[in-house]
Short mmCIF file of C-alpha atoms in Angstrom, two decimals:
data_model
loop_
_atom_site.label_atom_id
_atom_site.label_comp_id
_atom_site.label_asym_id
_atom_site.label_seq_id
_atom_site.Cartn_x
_atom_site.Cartn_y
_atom_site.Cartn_z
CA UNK Y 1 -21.39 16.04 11.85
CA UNK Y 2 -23.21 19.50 12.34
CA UNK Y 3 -22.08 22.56 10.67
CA UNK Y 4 -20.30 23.81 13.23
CA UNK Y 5 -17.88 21.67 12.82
CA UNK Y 6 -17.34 23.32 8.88
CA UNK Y 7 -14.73 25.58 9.99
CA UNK Y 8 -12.43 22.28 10.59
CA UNK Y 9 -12.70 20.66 7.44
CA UNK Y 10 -9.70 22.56 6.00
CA UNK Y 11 -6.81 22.45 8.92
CA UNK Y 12 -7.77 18.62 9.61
CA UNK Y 13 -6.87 18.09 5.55
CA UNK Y 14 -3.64 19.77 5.97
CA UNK Y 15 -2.62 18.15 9.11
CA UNK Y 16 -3.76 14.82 7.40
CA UNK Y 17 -1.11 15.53 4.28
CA UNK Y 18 1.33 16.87 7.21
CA UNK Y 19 0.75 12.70 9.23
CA UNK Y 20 1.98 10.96 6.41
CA UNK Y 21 5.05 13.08 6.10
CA UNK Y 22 5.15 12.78 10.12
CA UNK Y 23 4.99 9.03 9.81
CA UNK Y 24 8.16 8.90 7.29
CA UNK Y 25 9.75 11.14 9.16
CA UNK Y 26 9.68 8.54 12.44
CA UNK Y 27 12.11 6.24 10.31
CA UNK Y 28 14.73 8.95 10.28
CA UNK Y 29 15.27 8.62 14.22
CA UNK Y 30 15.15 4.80 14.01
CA UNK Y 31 17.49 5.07 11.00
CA UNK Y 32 20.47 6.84 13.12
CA UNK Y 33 19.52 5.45 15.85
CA UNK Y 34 20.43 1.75 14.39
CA UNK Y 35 23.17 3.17 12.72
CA UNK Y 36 25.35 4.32 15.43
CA UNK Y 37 24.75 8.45 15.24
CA UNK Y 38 22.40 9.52 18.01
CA UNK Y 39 23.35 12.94 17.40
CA UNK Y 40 21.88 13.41 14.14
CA UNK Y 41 18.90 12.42 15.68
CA UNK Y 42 19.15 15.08 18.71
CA UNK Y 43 20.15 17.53 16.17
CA UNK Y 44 17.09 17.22 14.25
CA UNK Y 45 14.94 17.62 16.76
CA UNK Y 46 16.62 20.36 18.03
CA UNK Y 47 16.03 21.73 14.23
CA UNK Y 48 12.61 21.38 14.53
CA UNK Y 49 12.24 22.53 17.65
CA UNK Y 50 14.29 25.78 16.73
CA UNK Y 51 11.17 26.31 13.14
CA UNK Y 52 8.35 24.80 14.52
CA UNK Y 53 7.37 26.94 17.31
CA UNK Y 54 7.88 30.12 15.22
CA UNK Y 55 5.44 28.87 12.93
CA UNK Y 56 3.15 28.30 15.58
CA UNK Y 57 3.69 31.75 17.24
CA UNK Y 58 2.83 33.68 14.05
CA UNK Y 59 0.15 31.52 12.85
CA UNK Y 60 -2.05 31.44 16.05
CA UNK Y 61 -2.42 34.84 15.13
CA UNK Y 62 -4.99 33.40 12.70
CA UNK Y 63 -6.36 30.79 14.69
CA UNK Y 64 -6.66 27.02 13.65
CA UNK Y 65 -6.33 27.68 10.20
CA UNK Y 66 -2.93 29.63 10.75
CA UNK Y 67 -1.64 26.69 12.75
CA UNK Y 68 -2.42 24.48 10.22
CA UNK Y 69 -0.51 26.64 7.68
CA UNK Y 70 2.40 26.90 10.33
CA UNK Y 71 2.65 23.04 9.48
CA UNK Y 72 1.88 22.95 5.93
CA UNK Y 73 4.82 25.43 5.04
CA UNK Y 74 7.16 24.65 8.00
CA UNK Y 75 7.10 21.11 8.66
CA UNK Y 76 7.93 20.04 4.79
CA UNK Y 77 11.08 22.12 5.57
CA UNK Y 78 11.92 20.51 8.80
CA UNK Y 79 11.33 17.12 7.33
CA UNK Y 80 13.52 17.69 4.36
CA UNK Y 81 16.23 18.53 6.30
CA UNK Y 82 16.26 15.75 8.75
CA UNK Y 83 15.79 13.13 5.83
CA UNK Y 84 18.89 14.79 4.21
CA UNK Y 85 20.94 14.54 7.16
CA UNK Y 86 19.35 10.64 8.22
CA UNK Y 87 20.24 9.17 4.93
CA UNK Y 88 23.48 10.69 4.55
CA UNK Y 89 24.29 7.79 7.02
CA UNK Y 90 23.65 5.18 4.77
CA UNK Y 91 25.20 6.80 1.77
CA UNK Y 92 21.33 7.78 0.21
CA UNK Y 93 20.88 10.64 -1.55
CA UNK Y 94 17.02 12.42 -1.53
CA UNK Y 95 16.62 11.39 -5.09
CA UNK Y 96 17.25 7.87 -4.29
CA UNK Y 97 15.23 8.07 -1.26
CA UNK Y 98 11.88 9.78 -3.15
CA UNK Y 99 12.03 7.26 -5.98
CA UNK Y 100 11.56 4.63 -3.41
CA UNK Y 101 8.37 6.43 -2.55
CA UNK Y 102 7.26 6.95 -5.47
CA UNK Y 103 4.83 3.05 -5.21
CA UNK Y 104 3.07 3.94 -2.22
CA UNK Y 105 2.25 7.50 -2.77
CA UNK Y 106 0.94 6.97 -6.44
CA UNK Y 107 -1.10 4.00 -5.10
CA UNK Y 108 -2.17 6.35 -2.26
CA UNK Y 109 -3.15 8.95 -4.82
CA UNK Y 110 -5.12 6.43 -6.72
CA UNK Y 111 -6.86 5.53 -3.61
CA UNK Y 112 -7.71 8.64 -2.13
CA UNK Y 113 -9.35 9.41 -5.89
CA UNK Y 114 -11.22 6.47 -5.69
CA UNK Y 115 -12.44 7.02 -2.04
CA UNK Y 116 -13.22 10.70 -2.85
CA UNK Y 117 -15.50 9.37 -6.53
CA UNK Y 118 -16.65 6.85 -4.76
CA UNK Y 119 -18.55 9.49 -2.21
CA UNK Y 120 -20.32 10.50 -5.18
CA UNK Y 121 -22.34 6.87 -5.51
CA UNK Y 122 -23.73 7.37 -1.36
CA UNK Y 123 -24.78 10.99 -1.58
CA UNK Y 124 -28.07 10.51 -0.39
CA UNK Y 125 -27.03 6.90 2.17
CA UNK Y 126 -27.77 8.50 5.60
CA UNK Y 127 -26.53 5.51 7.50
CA UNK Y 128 -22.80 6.78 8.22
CA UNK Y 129 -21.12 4.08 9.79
CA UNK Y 130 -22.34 2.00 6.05
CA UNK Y 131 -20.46 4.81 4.76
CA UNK Y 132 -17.07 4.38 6.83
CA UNK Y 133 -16.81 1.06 6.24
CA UNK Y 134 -17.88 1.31 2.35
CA UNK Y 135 -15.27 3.61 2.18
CA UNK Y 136 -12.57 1.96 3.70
CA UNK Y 137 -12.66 -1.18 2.23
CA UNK Y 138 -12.87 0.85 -1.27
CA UNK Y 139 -9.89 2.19 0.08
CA UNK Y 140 -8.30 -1.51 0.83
CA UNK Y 141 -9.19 -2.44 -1.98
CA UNK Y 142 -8.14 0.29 -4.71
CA UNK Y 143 -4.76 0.38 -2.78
CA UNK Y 144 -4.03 -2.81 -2.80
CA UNK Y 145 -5.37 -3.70 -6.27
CA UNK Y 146 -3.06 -0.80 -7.67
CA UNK Y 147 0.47 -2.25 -5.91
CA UNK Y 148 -0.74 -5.56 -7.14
CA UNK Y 149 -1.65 -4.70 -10.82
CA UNK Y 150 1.41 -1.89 -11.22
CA UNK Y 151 4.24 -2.44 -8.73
CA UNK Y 152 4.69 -6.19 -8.88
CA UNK Y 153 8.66 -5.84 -8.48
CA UNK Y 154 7.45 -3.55 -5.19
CA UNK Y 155 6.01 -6.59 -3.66
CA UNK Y 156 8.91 -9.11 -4.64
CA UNK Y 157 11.57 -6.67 -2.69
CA UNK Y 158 8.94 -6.69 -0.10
CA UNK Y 159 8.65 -10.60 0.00
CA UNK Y 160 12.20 -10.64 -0.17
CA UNK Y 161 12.76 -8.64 2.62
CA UNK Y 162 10.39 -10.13 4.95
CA UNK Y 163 11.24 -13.99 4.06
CA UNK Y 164 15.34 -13.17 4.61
CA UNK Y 165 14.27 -11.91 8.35
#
């Protein structure tokens, strides 16, 4: 990419920290949802709908970047709260419900490192889409080579879970 696309770099970061926190937040609805409370659901959105815009209307004062910000220091909020109020349902607490994260987003960490080190080695390649692919399957593979080697019991309760269905 040219450099005009430099002034980018930093609000597609945050909105890339802000997906994976979307992406847990989509089990909340589903959780209710199969549980029997629609409202908590409705009510959450309604939440976010009440924090999110004001975010937005004070940081597209700044442009992208102050959109992006809007998300970075709102949406954590947002998603906190609906998560407390989703797992209530199933008698969870957030403690309970972080450790259970705790697998995936060291193994993510680990991969992203790798990935990021591993950018290093093809400074000077000039054939990109070499470079996507080299970097994805580093990413495969220092992802799933970390759950393997450190989180056995992680992929028992998964095996479990999927041979009982």
């Amino acid at each position: 990419l040219s450099e005009k696309w430099i002034p980018i770099i930093l609000p597609f970061k945050i909105l890339c920290l802000i997906a994976a926190l979307r992406a847990i937040n989509a089990f909340n609805s589903r959780l209710v949802y199969a549980t029997g409370h629609p409202g908590i659901a409705l009510s959450n959105t309604a939440i976010c709908t009440l924090i999110m815009p004001l975010g937005f209307l004070i940081g597209s004062k700044y442009g992208l970047e102050g959109l992006s910000y809007a998300w970075l220091f709102l949406f954590p909020i947002v998603f906190l709260i609906a998560t407390k109020r989703s797992i209530s349902v199933i008698n969870l607490n957030l403690l309970e419900y972080f450790k259970n994260l705790i697998s995936p987003i060291i193994a993510t960490s680990f991969m992203a490192l790798l990935v990021e080190l591993s950018k290093i080695l093809l400074i000077n390649s000039s054939n990109e889409i070499f470079q996507l692919i080299f970097y994805c399957f580093i990413g495969m593979l220092s992802y799933i080579g970390f759950i393997i080697i450190f989180f056995k019991d992680f992929l028992l309760d998964v095996k479990i879970f999927i041979t009982a269905n």
